[in-house]
Tab-separated table of C-alpha atoms and ligand atoms in Angstrom:
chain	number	residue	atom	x	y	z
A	11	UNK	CA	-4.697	238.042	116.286
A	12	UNK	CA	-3.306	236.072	113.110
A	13	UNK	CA	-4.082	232.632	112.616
A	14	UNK	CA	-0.737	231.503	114.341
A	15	UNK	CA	-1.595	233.488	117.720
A	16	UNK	CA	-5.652	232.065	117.762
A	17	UNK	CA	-4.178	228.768	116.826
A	18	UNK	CA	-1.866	228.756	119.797
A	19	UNK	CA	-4.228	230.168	122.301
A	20	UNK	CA	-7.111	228.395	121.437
A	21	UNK	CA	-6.165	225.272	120.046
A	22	UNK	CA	-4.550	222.417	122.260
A	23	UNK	CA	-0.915	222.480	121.247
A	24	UNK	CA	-0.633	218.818	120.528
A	25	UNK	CA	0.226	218.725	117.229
A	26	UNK	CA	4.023	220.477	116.065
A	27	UNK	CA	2.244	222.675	113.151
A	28	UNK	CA	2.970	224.370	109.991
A	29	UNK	CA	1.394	227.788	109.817
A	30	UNK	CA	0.864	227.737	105.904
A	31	UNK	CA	-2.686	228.804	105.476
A	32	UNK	CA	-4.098	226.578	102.505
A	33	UNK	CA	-7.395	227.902	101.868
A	34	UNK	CA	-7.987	225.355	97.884
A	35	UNK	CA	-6.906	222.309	96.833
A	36	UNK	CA	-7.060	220.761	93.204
A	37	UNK	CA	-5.856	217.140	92.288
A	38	UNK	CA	-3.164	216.994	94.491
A	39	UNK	CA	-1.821	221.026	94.720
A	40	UNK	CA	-2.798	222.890	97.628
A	41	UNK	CA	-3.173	226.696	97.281
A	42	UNK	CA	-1.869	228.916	100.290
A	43	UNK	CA	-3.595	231.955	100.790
A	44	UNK	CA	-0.819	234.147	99.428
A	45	UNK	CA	-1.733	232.649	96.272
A	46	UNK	CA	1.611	229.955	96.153
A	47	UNK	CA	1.078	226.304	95.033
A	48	UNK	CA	2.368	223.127	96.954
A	49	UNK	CA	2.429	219.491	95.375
A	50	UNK	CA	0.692	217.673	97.385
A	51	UNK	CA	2.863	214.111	98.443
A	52	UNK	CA	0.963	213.347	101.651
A	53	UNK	CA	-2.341	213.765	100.670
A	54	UNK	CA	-3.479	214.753	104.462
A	55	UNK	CA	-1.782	211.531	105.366
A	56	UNK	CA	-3.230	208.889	102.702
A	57	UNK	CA	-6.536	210.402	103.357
A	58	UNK	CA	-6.958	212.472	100.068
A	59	UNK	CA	-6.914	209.431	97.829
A	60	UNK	CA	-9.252	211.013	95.010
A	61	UNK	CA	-7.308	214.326	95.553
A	62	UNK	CA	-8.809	217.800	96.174
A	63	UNK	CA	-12.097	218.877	94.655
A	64	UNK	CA	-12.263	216.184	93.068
A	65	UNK	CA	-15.713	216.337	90.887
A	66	UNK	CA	-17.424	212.940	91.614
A	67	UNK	CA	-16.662	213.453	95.193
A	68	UNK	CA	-17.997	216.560	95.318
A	69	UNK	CA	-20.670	216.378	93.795
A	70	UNK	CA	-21.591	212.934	95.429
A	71	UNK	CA	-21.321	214.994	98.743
A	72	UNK	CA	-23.593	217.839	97.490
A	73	UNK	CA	-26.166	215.977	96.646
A	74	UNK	CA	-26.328	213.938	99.754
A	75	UNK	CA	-26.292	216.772	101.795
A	76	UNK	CA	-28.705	218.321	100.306
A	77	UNK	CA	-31.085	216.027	101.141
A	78	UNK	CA	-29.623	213.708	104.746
A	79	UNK	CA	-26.307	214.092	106.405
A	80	UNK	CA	-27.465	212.474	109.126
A	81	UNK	CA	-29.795	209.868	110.718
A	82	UNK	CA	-29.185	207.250	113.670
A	83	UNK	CA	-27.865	203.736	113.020
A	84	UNK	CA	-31.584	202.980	114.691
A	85	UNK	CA	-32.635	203.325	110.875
A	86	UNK	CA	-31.656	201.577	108.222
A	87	UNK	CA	-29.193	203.747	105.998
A	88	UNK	CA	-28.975	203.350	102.444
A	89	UNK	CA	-25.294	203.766	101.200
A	90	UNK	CA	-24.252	202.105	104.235
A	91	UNK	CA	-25.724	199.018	103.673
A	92	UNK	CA	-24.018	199.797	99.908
A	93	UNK	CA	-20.929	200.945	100.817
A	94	UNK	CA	-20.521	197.594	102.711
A	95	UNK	CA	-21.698	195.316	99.872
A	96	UNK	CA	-18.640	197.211	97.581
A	97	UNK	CA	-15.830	196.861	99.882
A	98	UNK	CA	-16.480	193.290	100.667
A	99	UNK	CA	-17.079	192.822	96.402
A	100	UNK	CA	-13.939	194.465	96.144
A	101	UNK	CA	-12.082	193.150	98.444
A	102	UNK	CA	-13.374	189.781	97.286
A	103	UNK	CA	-13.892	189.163	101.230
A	104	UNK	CA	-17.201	187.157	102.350
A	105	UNK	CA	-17.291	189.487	105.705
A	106	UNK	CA	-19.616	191.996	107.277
A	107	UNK	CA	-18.890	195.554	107.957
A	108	UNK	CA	-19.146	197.673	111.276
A	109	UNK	CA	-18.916	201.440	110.576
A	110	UNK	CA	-16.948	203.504	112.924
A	111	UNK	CA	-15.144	207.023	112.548
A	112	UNK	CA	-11.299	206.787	112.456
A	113	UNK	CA	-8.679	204.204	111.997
A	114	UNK	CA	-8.182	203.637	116.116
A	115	UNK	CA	-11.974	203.340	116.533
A	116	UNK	CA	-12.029	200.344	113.608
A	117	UNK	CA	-9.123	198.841	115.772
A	118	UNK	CA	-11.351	198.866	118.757
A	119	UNK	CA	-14.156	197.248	117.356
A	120	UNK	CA	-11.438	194.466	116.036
A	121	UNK	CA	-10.076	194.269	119.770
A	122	UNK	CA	-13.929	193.662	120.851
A	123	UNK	CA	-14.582	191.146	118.645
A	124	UNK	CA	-11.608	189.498	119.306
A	125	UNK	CA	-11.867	189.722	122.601
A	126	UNK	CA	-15.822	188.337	122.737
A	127	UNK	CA	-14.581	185.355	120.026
A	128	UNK	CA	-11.736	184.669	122.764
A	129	UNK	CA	-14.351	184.387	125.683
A	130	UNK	CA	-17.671	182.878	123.826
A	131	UNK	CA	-15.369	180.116	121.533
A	132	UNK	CA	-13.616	178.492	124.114
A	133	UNK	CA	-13.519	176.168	127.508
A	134	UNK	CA	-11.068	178.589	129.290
A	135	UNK	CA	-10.850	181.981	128.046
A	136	UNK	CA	-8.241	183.905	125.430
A	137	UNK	CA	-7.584	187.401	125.785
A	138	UNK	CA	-3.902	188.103	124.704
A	139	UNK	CA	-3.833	190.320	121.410
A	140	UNK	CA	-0.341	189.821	120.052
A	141	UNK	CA	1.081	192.935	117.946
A	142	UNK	CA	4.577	193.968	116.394
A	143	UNK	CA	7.703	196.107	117.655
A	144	UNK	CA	7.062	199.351	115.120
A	145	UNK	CA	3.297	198.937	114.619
A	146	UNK	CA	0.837	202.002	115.039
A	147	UNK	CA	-2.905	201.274	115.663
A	148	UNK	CA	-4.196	204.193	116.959
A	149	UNK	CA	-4.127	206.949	119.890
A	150	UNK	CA	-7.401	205.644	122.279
A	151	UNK	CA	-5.840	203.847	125.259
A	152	UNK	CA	-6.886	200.425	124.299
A	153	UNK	CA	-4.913	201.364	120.535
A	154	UNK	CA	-2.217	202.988	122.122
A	155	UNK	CA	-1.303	200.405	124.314
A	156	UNK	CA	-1.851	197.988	121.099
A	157	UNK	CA	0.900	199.842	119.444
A	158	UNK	CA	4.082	198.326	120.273
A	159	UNK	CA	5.969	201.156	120.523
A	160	UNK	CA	7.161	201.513	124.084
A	161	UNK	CA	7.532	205.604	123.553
A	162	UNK	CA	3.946	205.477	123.234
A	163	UNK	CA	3.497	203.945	126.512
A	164	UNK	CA	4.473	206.788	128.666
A	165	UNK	CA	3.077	206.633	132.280
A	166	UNK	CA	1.306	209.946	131.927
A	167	UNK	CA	-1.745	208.236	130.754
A	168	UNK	CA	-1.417	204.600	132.329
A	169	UNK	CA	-3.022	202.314	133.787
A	170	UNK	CA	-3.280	200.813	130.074
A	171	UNK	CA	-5.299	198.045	129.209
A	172	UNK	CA	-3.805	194.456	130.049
A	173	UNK	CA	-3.434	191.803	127.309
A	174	UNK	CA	-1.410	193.069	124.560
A	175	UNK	CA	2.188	192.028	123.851
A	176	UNK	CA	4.801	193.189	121.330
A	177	UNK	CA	7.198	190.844	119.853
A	178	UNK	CA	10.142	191.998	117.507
A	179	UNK	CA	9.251	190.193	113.831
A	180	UNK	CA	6.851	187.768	112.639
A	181	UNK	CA	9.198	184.949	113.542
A	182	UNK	CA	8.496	185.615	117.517
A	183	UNK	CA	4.988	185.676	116.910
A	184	UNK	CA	5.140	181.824	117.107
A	185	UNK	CA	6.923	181.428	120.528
A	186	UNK	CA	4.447	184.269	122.301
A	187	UNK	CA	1.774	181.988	121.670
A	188	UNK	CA	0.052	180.640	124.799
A	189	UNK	CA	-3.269	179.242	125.319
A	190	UNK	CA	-4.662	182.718	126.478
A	191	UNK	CA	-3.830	183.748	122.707
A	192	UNK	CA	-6.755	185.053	120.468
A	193	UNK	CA	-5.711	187.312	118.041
A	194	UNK	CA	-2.586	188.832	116.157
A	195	UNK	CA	-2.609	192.337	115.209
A	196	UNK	CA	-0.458	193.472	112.386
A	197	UNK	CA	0.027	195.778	109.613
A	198	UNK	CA	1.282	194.449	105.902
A	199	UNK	CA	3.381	197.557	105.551
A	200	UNK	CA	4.289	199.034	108.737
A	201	UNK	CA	3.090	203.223	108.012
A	202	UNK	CA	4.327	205.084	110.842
A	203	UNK	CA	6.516	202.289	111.687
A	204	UNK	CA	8.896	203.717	108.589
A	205	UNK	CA	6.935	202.372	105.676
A	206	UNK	CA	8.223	198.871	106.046
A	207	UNK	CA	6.460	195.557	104.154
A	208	UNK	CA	7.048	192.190	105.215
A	209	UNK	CA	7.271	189.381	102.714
A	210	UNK	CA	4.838	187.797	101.642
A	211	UNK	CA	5.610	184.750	102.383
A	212	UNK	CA	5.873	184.764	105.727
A	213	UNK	CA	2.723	186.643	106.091
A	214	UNK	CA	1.082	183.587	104.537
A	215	UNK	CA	3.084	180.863	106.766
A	216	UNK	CA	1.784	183.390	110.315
A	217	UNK	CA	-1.740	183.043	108.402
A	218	UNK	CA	-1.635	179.293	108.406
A	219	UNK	CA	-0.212	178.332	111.235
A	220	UNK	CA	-3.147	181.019	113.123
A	221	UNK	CA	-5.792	179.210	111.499
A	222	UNK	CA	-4.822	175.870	112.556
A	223	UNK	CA	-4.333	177.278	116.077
A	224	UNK	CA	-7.902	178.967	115.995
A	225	UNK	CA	-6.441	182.124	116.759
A	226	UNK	CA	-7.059	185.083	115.046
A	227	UNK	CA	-5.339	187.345	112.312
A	228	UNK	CA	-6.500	191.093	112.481
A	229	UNK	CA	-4.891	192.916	109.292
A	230	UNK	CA	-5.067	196.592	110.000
A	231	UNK	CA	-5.309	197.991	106.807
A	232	UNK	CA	-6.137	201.697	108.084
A	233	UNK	CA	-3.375	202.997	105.802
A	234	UNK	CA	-2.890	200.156	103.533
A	235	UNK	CA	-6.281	199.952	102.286
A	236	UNK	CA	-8.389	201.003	99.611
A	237	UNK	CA	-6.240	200.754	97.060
A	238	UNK	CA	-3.062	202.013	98.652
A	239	UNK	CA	-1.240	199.419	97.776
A	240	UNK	CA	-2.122	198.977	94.532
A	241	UNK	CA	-4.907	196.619	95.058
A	242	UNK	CA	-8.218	196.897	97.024
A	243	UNK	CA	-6.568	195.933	99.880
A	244	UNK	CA	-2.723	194.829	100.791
A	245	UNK	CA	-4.325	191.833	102.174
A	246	UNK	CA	-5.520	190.865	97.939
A	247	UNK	CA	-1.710	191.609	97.355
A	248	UNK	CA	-0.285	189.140	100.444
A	249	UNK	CA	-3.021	186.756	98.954
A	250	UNK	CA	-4.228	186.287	102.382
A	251	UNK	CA	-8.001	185.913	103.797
A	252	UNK	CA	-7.681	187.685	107.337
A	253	UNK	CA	-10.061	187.378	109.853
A	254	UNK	CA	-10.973	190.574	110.895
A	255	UNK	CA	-9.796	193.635	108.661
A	256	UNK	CA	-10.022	197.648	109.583
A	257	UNK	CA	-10.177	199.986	107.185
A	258	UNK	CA	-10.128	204.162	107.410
A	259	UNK	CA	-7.823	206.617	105.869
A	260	UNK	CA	-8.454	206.307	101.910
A	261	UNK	CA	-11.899	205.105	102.432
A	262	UNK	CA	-14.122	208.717	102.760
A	263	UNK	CA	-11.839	210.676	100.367
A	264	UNK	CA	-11.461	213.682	103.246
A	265	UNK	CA	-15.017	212.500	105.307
A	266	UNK	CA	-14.033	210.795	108.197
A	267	UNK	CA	-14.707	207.191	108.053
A	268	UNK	CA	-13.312	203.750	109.676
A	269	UNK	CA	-14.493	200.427	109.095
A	270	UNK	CA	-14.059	196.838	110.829
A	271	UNK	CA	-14.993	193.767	108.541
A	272	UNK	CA	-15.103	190.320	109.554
A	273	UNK	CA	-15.965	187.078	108.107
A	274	UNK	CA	-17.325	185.773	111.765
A	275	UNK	CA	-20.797	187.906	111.270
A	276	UNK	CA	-21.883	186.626	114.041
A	277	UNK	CA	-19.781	187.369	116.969
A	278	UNK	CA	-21.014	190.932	117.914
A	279	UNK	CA	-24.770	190.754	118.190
A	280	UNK	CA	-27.371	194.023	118.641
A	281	UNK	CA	-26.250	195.886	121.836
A	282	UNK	CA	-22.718	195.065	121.178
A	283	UNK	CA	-21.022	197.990	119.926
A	284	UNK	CA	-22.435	200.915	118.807
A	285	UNK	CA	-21.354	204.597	117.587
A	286	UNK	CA	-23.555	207.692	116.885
A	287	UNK	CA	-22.005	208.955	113.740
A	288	UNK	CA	-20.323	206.159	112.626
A	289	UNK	CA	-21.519	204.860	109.129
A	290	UNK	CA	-23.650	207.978	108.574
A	291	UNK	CA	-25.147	209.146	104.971
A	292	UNK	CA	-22.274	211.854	104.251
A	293	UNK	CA	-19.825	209.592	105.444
A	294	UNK	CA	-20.990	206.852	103.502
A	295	UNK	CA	-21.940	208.386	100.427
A	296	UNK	CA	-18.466	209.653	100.329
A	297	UNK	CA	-17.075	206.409	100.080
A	298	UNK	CA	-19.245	204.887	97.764
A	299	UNK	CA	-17.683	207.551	95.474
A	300	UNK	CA	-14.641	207.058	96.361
A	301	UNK	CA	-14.628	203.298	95.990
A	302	UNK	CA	-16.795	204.278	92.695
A	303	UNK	CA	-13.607	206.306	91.147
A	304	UNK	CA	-10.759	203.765	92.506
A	305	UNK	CA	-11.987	200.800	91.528
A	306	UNK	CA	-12.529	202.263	88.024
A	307	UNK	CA	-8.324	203.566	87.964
A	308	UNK	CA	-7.336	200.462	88.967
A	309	UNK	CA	-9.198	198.659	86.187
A	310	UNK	CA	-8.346	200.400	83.484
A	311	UNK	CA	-5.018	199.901	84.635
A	312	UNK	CA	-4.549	203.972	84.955
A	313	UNK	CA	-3.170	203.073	89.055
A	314	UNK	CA	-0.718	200.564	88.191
A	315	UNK	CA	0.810	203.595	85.481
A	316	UNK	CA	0.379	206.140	88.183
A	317	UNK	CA	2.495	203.736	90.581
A	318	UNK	CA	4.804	202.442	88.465
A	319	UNK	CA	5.953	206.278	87.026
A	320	UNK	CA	5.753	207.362	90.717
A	321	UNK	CA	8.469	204.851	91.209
A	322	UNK	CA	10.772	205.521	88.625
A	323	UNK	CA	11.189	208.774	89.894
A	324	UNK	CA	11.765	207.578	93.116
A	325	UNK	CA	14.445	205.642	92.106
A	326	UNK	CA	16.166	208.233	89.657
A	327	UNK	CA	15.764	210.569	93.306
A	328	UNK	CA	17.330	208.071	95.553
A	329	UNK	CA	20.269	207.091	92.717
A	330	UNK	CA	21.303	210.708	92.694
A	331	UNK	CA	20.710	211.843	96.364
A	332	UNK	CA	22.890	208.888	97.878
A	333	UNK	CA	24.566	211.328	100.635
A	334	UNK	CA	21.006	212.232	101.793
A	335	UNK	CA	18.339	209.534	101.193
A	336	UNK	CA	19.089	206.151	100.494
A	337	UNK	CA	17.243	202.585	100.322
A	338	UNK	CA	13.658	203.264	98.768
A	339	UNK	CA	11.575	201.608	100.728
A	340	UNK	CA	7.438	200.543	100.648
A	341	UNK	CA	4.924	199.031	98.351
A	342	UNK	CA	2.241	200.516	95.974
A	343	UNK	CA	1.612	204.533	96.883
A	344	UNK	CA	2.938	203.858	99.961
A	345	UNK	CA	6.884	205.264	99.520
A	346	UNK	CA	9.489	206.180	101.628
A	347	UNK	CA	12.907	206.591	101.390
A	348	UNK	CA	15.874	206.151	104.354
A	349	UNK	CA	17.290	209.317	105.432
A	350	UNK	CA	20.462	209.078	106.699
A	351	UNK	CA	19.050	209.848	110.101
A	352	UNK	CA	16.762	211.667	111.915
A	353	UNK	CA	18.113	215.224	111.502
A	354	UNK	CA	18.599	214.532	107.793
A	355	UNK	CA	14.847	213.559	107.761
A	356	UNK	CA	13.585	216.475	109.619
A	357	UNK	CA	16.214	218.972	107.217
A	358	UNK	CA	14.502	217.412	103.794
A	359	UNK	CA	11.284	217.568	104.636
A	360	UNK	CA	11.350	221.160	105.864
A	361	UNK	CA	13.377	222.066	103.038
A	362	UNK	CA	10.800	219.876	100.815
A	363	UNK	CA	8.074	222.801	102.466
A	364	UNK	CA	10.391	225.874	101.340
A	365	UNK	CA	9.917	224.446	97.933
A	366	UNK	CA	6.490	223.712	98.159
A	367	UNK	CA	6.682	220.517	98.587
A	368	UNK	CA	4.456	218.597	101.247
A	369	UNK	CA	5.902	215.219	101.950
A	370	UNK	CA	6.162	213.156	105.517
A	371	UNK	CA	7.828	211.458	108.523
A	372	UNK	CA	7.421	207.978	108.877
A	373	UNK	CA	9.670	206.169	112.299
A	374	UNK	CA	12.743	207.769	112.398
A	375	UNK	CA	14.424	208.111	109.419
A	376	UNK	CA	11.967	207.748	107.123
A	377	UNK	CA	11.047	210.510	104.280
A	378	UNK	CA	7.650	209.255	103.806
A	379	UNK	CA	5.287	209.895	100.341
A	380	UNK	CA	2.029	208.897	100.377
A	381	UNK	CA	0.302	210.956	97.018
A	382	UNK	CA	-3.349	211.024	96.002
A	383	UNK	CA	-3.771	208.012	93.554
A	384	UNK	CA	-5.248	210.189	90.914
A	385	UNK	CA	-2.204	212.032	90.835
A	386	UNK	CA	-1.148	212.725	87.034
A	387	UNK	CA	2.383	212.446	85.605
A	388	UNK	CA	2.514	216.283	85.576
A	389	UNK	CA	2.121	216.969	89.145
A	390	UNK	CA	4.304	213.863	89.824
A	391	UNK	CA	6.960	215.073	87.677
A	392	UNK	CA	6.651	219.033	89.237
A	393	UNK	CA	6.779	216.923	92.647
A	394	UNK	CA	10.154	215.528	92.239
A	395	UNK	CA	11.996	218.939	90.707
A	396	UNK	CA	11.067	220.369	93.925
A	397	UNK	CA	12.157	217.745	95.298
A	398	UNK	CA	15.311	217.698	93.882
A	399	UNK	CA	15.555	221.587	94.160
A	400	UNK	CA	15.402	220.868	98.219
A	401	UNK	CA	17.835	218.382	98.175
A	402	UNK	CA	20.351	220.175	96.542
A	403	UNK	CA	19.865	223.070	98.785
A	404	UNK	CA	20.548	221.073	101.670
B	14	PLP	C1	-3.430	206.240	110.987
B	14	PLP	C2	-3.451	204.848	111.491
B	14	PLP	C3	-4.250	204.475	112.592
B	14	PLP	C4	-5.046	205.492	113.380
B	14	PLP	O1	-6.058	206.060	112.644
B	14	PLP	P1	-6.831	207.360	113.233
B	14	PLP	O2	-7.865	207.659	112.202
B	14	PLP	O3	-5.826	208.435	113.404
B	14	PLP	O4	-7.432	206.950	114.525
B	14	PLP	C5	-4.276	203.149	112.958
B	14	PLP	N1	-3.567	202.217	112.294
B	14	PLP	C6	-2.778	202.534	111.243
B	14	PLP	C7	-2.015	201.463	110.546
B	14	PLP	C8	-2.686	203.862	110.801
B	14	PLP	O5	-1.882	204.176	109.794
C-alpha cells in the first residue's frame, strides 16, 4: 500500500490532506522524501515557532527524555512549576497557570473557571459566556459551541452546551449583557476567523467597562501568544490585564502543550480540574526552551527585524498581485492577505504547494502566513519568489 492508500484506510478521513511525505525539517524548510525543499510559511499552524530541529529545542528534549518524560501531576514537577513562573514573568501577568494539552482544552479550563467564579461570587448565579461572530476556540463540544461560527454548529453533534452567545463586533458585546453574564471570550486577532485584529482601543474600553461590571474578560491567546504577535503576548501589545488568558500553539515548539492562567488563583481548588498528561516533564521542558530562545529574539530586537522584513515583502507581494490578493491584513507574524474570494484562495495556495511553498487558509478568503519566528531573511526572501512564481502562474 503507499502512504496515500494506508492513510485513507486507516486513518479517519477528517482532515482534506496533502500527500507530500516530509520526512526533515530545518529552520523553517521541510524536506519531502523525494529529496525537494518547501519554505515553510505555516509552521504546522503557528506551532513551529523555534522552527525545525532547532538545536536548543532539541537538545532540551533529549536530555529530558533521557532521564523523565513522564510522571503524574500527583508529584510535584520541576519545569512545570518553572515554566509557569516564565510565562507569567514574561507576560508581566501576576496569575497562576493550569497545564492542559491543546488550545480547546486551555479554553475549557477558562469556561470552568468562569463558570465556578459565576456561581461561587454572586447572590444569583452567572453563567452566560459571551463570544464573537468569526471566533474559533476549539473543536470539544463545550469549544465548539463557544465558537461563534454557526457552520460549526451543525446538528450532527448537538445537544451543545447552553450559555454561550455570539454577537457581531465588540460594540454588541455591551447590549448582550444581562445579569446572568460572567465572562467574555475573545481573540485579539481573530486566526481562523481571517486573521483579523481589532483596535486597540476598543479592546481597552470592553476591558473597562467588564471590570466595573465584575464580569470577566477571557483573552484566548492560543494563536496569538508567545510571541506571535510580536510581544509575549497580544494582550502586552492591547496593553490590557485580562482575567483569564489560554495559551497553546507557540508554547511547546512541536510538544503539545496548552495553558490557562488566571490572576483569580483561587477559584479552582484541588479536585477541580485535572488532566493526566497535561503539564508533563517533556511537555514542559519544551517550553521552557522555547520561551528560553524567544524571549532572547525579542530582546535583542532580532523579532521585531524578522517582522518588520517579513512585512515589507508582504507589502511589495500585495502591491504587485492586486488582481489576486489584496488588503494585507494581521499583526506581528500573524499575516494574511484578502484573496479575491474563496476560489482565488484555494487556487494560490495550491499553486503556493506546486512551488514549494506551504502557506494557509484563514475564513474565507484569507491567504494566511504564519512563519517560524526564527525565520532568517534568506528563507523569507526564497519564500516570497515562490510566492510570486505561483502567483504569476495563476
Ligand atoms: C487553534 C486554536 C484553538 C484550538 O486549539 P487546539 O490545540 O486545536 O485545540 C483555539 N483557539 C484559537 C484562537 C486557536 O487558534
Amino acid at each position: 500500500m503507499t502512504l496515500e492508500e494506508l492513510d485513507k484506510k486507516y486513518v479517519l478521513q477528517t482532515y482534506k490532506r496533502d500527500y507530500t511525505n516530509f520526512v526533515k525539517g530545518e529552520g523553517s524548510t521541510l524536506f519531502a522524501d523525494n529529496g525537494d525543499d518547501y519554505i515553510d510559511f505555516a509552521s504546522g499552524i503557528a506551532v513551529n515557532s523555534v522552527g525545525h530541529n532547532n538545536p536548543t529545542l532539541v537538545k532540551a528534549l533529549q536530555e529530558q527524555v533521557e532521564k523523565i518524560i513522564h510522571i503524574s501531576n500527583l508529584q510535584v514537577i520541576e519545569p512545570q512549576a518553572k515554566l509557569a513562573e516564565q510565562i507569567s514573568t514574561l507576560a508581566n501577568y501576576d496569575g497562576a497557570i493550569f497545564f492542559a494539552n491543546s488550545g480547546a482544552e486551555a479554553n475549557e479550563g477558562a469556561i470552568k473557571i468562569a463558570r465556578k467564579y459565576g456561581e461561587t461570587r454572586f447572590d444569583k448565579k452567572r453563567y452566560k459566556v459571551i463570544t464573537l461572530e468569526h471566533s474559533f476556540h476549539g473543536r470539544t463540544i463545550t469549544t465548539v459551541k463557544a465558537t461563534g461560527q454557526e457552520s460549526f454548529h451543525t446538528p450532527n453533534f448537538s445537544p451543545y452546551p447552553d450559555g454561550f452567545l455570539y454577537v457581531n463586533g465588540l460594540d454588541a458585546v455591551y447590549e448582550s449583557i444581562d445579569d446572568e453574564t460572567v465572562a467574555v471570550m475573545i481573540e485579539l486577532v481573530q486566526g481562523e476567523g481571517g486573521v483579523q485584529p481589532f483596535a486597540k482601543e476598543a479592546i481597552q474600553k470592553l476591558e473597562k467597562h467588564l471590570k466595573e461590571k465584575d464580569i470577566l474578560l477571557i483573552v484566548d491567546e492560543v494563536q496569538t501568544g508567545i510571541y506571535r504577535t510580536g510581544k509575549m503576548l497580544a494582550s502586552n501589545m492591547y496593553e490590557i490585564s485580562p482575567d483569564i488568558i489560554t495559551m497553546a500553539k507557540g508554547l511547546g515548539g512541536g510538544v503539545t502543550i496548552g495553558a490557562v492562567m488566571t490572576k483569580h488563583k483561587d477559584i479552582l481548588t484541588a479536585g477541580d480540574h485535572g488532566s493526566t498528561f497535561g503539564g508533563n516533564y517533556l511537555s514542559t521542558r519544551a517550553g521552557l526552551a522555547v520561551l528560553e530562545i524567544l524571549s532572547e529574539l525579542h530582546k535583542s530586537g532580532k523579532l521585531i527585524e524578522t517582522i518588520a522584513y517579513f512585512t515589507i515583502k508582504l507589502k511589495e507581494t500585495e502591491n504587485r498581485y492586486q488582481n489576486l490578493v489584496k488588503d494585507e491584513v494581521g499583526l506581528g507574524a500573524m499575516r494574511g492577505l484578502r484573496a479575491k474570494d474563496n476560489d482565488t484562495m484555494r487556487v494560490v495556495i495550491s499553486k503556493s504547494m506546486e512551488h514549494r511553498l506551504i502557506i494557509l487558509p484563514a475564513g474565507k478568503n484569507t491567504v494566511r502566513f504564519l512563519p517560524a519566528l526564527t525565520i532568517t531573511t534568506e528563507e523569507i526572501d526564497e519564500g516570497f519568489r515562490r510566492f510570486e512564481e505561483a502567483l504569476s502562474s495563476i
